mmCIF file of N, CA and C in Angstrom:
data_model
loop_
_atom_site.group_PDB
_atom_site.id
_atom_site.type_symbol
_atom_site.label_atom_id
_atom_site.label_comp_id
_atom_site.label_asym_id
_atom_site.label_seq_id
_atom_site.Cartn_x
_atom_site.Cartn_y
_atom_site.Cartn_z
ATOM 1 N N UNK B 9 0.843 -1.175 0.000
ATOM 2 C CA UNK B 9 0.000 0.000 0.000
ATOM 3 C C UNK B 9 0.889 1.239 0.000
ATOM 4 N N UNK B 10 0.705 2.464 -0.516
ATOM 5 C CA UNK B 10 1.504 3.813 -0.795
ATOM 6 C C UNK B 10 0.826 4.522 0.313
ATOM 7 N N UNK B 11 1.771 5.123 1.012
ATOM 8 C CA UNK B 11 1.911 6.044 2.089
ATOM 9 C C UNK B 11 0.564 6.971 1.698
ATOM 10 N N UNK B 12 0.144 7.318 0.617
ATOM 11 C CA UNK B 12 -1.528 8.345 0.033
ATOM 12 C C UNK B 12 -2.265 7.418 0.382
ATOM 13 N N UNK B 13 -2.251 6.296 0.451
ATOM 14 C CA UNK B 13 -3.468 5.252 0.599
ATOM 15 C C UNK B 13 -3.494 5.493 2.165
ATOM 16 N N UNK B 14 -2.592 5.104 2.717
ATOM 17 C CA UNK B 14 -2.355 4.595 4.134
ATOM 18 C C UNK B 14 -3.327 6.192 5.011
ATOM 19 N N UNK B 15 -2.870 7.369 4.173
ATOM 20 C CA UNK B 15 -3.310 8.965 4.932
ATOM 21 C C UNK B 15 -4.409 8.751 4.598
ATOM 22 N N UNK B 16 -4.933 8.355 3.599
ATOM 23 C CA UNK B 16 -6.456 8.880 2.906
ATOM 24 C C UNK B 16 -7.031 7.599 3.824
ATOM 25 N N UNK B 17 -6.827 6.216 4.131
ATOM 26 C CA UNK B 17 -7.723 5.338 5.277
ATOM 27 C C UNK B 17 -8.010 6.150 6.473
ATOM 28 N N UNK B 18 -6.552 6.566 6.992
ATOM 29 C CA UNK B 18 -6.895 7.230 8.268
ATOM 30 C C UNK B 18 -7.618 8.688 8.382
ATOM 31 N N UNK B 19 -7.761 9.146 7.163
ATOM 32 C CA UNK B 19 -8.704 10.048 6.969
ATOM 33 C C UNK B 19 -9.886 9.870 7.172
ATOM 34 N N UNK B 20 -10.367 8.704 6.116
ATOM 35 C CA UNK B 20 -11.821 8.303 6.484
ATOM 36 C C UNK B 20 -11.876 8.022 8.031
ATOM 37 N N UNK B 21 -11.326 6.958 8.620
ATOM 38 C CA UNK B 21 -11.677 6.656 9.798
ATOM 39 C C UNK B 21 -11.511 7.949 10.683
ATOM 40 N N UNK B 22 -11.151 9.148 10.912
ATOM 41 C CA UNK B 22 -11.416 10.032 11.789
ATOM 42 C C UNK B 22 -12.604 10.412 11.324
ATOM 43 N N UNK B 23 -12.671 10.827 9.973
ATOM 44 C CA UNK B 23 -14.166 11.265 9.587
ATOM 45 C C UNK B 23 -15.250 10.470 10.298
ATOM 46 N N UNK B 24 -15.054 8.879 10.228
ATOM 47 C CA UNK B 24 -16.421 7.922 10.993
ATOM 48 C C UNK B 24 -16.220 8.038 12.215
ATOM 49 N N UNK B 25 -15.128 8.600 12.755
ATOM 50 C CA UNK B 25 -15.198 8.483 14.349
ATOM 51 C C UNK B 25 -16.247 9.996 14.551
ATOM 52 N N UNK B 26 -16.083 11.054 14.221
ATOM 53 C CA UNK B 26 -16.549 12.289 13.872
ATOM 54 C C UNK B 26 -17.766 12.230 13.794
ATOM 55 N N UNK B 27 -17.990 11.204 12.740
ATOM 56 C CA UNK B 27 -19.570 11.383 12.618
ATOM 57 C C UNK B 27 -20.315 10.096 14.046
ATOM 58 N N UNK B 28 -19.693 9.203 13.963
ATOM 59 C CA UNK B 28 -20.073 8.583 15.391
ATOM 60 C C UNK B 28 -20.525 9.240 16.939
ATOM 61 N N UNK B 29 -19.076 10.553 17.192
ATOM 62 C CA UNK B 29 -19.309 11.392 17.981
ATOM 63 C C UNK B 29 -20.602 12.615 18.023
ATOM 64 N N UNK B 30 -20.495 12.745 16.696
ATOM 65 C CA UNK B 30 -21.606 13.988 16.164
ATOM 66 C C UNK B 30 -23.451 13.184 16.745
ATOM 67 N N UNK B 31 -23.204 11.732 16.007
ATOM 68 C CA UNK B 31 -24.311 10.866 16.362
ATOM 69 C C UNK B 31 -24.561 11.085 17.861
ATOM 70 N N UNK B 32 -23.771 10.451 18.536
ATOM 71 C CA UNK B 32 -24.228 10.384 20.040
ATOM 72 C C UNK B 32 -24.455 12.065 20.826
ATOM 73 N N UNK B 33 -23.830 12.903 20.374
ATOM 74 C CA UNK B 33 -24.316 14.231 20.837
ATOM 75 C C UNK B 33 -25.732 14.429 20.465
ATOM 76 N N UNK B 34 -25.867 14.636 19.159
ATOM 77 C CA UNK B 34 -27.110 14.574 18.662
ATOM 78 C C UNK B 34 -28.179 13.568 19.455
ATOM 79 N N UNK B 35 -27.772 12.344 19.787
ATOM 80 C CA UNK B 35 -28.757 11.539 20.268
ATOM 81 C C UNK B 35 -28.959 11.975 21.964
ATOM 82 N N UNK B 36 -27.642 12.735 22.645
ATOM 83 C CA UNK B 36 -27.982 13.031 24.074
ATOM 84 C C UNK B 36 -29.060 14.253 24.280
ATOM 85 N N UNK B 37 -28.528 15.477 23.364
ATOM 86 C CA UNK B 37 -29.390 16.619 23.528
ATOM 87 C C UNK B 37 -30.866 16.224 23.244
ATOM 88 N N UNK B 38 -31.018 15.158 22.099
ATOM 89 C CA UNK B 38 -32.709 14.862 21.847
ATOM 90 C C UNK B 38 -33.539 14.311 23.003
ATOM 91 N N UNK B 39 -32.503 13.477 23.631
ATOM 92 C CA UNK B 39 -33.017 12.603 25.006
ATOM 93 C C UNK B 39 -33.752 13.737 26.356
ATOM 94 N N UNK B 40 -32.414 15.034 26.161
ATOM 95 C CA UNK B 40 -32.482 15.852 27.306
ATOM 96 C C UNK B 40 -33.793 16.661 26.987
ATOM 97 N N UNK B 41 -33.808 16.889 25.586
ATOM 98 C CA UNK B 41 -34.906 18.191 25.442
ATOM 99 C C UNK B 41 -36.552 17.222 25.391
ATOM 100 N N UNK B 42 -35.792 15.856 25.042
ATOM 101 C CA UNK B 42 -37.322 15.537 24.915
ATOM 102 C C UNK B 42 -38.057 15.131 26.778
ATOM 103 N N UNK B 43 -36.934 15.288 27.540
ATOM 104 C CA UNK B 43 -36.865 15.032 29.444
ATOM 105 C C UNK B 43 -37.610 16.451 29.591
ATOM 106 N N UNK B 44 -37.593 18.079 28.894
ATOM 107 C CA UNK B 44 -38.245 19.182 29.376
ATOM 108 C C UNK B 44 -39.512 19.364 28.938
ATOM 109 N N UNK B 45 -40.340 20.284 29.985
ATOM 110 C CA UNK B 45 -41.404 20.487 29.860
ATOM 111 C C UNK B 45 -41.829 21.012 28.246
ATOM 112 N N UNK B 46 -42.921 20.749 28.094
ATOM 113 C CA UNK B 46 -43.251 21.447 26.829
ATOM 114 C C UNK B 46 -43.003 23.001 26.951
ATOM 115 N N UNK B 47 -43.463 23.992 27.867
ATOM 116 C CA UNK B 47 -42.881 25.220 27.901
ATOM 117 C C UNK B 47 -41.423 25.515 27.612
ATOM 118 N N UNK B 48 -40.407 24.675 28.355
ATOM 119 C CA UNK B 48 -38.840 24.956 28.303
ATOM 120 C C UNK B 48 -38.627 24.427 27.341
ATOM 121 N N UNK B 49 -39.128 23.288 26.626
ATOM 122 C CA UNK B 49 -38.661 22.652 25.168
ATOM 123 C C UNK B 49 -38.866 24.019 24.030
ATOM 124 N N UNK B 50 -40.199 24.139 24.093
ATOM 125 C CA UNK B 50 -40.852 25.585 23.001
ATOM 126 C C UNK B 50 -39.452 26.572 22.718
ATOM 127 N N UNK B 51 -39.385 27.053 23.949
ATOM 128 C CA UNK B 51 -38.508 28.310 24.069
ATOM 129 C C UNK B 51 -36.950 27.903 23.916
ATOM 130 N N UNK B 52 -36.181 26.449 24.028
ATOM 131 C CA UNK B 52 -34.971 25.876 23.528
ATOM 132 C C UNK B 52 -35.373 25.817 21.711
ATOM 133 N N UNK B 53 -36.202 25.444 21.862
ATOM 134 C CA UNK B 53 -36.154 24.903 19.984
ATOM 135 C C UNK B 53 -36.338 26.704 18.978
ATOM 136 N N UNK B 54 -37.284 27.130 19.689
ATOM 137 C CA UNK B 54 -37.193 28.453 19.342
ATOM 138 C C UNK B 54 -36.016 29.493 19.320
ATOM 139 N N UNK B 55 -35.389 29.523 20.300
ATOM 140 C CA UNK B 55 -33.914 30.046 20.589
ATOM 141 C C UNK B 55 -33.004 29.504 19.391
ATOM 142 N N UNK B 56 -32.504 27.572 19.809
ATOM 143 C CA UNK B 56 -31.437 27.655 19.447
ATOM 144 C C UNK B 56 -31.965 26.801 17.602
ATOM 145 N N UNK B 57 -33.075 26.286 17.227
ATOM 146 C CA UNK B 57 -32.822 25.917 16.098
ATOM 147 C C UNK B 57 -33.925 27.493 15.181
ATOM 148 N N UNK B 58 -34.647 27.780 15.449
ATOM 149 C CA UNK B 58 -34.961 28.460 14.652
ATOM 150 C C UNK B 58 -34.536 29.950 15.109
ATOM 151 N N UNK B 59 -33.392 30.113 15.400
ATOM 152 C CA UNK B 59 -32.243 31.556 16.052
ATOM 153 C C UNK B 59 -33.162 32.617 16.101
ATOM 154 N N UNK B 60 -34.177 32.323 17.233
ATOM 155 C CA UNK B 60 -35.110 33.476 17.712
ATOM 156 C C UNK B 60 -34.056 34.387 18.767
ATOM 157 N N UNK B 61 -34.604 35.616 19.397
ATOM 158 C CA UNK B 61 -33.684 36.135 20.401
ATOM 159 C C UNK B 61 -35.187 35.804 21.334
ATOM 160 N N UNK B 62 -34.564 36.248 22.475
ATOM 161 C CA UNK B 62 -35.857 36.288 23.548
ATOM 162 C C UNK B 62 -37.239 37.183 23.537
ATOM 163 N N UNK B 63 -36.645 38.252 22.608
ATOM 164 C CA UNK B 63 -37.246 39.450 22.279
ATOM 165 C C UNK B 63 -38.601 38.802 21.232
ATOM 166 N N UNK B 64 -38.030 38.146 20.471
ATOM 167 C CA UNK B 64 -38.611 37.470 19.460
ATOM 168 C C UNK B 64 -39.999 36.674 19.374
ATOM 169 N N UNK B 65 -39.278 35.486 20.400
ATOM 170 C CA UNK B 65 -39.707 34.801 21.011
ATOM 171 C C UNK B 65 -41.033 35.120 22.547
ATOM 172 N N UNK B 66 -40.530 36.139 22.706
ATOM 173 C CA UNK B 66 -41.439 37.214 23.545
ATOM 174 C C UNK B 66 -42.593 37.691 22.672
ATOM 175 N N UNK B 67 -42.244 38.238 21.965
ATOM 176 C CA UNK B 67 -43.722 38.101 20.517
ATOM 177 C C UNK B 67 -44.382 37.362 20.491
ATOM 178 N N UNK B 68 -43.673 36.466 19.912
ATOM 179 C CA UNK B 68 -44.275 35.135 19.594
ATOM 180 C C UNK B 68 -45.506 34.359 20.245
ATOM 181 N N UNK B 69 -44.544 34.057 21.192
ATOM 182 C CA UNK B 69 -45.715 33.586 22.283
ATOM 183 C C UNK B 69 -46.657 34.425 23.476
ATOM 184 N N UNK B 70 -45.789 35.109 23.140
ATOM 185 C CA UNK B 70 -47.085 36.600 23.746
ATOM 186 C C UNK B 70 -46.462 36.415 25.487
ATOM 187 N N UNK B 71 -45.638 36.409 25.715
ATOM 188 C CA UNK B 71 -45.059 36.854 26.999
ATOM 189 C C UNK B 71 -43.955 37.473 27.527
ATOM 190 N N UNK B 72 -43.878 37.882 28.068
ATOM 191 C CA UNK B 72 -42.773 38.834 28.882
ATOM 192 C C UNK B 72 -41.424 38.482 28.426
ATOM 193 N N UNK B 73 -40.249 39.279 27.523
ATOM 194 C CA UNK B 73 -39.017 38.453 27.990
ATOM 195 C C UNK B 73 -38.429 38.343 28.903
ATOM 196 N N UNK B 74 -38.456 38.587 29.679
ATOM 197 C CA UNK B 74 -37.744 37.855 31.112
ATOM 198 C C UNK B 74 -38.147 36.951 31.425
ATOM 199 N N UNK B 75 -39.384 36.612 30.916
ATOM 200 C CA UNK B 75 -40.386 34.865 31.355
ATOM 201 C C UNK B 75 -39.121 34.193 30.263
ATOM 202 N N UNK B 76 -39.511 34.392 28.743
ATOM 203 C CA UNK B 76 -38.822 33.456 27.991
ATOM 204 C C UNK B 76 -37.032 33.473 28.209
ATOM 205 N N UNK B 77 -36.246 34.445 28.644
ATOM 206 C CA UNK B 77 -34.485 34.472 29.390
ATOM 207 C C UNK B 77 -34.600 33.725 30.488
ATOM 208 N N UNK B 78 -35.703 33.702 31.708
ATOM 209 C CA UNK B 78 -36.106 32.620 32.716
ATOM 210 C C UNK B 78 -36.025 31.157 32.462
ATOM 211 N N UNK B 79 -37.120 30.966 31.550
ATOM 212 C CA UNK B 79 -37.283 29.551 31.055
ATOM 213 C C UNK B 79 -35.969 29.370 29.954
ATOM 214 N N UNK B 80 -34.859 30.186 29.438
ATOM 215 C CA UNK B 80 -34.214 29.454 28.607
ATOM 216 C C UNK B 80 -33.043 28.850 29.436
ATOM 217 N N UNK B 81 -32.784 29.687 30.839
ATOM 218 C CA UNK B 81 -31.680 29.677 32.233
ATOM 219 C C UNK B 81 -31.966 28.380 32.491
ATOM 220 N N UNK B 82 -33.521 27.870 32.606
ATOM 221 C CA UNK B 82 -33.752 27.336 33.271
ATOM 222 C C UNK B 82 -33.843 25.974 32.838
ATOM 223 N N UNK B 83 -33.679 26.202 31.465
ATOM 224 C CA UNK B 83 -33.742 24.978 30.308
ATOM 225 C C UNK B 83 -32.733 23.997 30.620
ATOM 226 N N UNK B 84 -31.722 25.350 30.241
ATOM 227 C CA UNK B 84 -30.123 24.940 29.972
ATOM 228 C C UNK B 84 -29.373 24.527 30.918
ATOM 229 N N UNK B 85 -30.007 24.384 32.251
ATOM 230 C CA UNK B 85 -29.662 24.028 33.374
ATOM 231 C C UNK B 85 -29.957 22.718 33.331
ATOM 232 N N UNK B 86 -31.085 22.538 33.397
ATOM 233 C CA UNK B 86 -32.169 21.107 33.250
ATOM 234 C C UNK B 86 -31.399 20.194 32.127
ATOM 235 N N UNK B 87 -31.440 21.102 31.158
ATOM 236 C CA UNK B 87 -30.500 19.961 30.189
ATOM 237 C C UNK B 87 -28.838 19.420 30.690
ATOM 238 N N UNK B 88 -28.495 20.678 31.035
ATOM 239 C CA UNK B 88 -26.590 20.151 31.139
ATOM 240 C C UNK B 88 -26.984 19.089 32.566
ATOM 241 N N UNK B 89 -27.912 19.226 33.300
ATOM 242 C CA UNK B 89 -27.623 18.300 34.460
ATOM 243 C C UNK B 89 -28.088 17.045 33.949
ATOM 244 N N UNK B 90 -29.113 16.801 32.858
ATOM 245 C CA UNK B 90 -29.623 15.654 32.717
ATOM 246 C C UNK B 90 -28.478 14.840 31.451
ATOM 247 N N UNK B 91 -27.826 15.643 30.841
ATOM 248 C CA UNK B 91 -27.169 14.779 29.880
ATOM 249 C C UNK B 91 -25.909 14.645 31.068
ATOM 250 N N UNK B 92 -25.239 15.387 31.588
ATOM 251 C CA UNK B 92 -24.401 14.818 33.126
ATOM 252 C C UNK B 92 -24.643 13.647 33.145
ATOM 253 N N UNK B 93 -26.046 13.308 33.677
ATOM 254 C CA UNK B 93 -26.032 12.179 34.470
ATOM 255 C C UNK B 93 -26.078 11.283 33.413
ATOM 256 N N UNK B 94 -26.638 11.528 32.129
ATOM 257 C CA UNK B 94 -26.751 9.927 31.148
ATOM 258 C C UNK B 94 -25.331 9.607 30.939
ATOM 259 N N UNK B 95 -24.024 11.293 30.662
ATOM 260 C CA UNK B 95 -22.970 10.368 30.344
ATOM 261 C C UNK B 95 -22.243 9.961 31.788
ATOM 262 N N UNK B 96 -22.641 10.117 32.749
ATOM 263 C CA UNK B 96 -21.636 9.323 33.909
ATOM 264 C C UNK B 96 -22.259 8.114 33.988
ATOM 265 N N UNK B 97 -23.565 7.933 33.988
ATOM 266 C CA UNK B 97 -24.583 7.163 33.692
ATOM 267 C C UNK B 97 -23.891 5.761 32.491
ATOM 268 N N UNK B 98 -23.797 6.412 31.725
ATOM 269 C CA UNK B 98 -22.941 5.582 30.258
ATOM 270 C C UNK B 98 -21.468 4.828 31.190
ATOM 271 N N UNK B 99 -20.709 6.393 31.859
ATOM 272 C CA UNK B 99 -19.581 5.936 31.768
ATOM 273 C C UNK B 99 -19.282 4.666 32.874
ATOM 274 N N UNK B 100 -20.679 4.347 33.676
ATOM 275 C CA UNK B 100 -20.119 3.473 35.223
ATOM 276 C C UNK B 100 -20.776 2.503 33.944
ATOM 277 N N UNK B 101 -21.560 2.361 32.984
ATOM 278 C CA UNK B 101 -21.750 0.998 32.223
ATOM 279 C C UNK B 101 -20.997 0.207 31.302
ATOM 280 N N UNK B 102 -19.666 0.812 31.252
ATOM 281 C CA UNK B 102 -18.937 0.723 30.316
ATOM 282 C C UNK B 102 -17.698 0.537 31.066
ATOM 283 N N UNK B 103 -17.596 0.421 32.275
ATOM 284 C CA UNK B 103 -16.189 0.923 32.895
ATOM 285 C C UNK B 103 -15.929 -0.807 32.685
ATOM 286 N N UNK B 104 -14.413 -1.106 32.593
ATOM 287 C CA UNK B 104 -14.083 -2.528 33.638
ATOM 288 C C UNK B 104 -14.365 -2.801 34.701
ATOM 289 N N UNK B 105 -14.916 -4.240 34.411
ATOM 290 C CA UNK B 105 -15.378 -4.499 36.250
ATOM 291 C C UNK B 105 -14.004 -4.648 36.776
#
């Protein structure tokens, strides 16, 4: 095999590790947002996939922004603690006994 072959394998394989990693992120945040209330979900999906500001989003749903900056604090809290626990969660299932 020529040393171009040998770079371009290990190319691909970081790429599949990449997209492996990309997979399981993708699959933790869906787990976490689909764990929040329908109110704190609304105002995450609104924020971060359809790039509302709070202001926006305050329109939108017809309430105060400081309700929707409240509930997004309060989201993002809820989420980082719940994907926490799935990956320590993961990591005691995976450890060597």
């Amino acid at each position: 095999m020529e040393l171009h072959e040998f770079e371009s394998l290990a190319s691909t394989e970081e790429s599949a590790d990449t997209l492996f990693a990309r997979a399981q992120q993708t699959s933790l945040i869906e787990a976490a947002l689909t764990a929040l209330s329908p109110d704190a979900r609304e105002v995450i999906v609104l924020h971060y996939r359809e790039v509302l500001s709070a202001e926006e989003i305050s329109e939108l749903l017809d309430i105060p922004a400081a309700t929707v900056r409240k509930r997004l604090s309060r989201a993002r809290e809820t989420m980082r603690a719940d994907i926490q626990n799935r990956l320590a969660s993961a990591l005691r299932n995976t450890a060597p006994a």
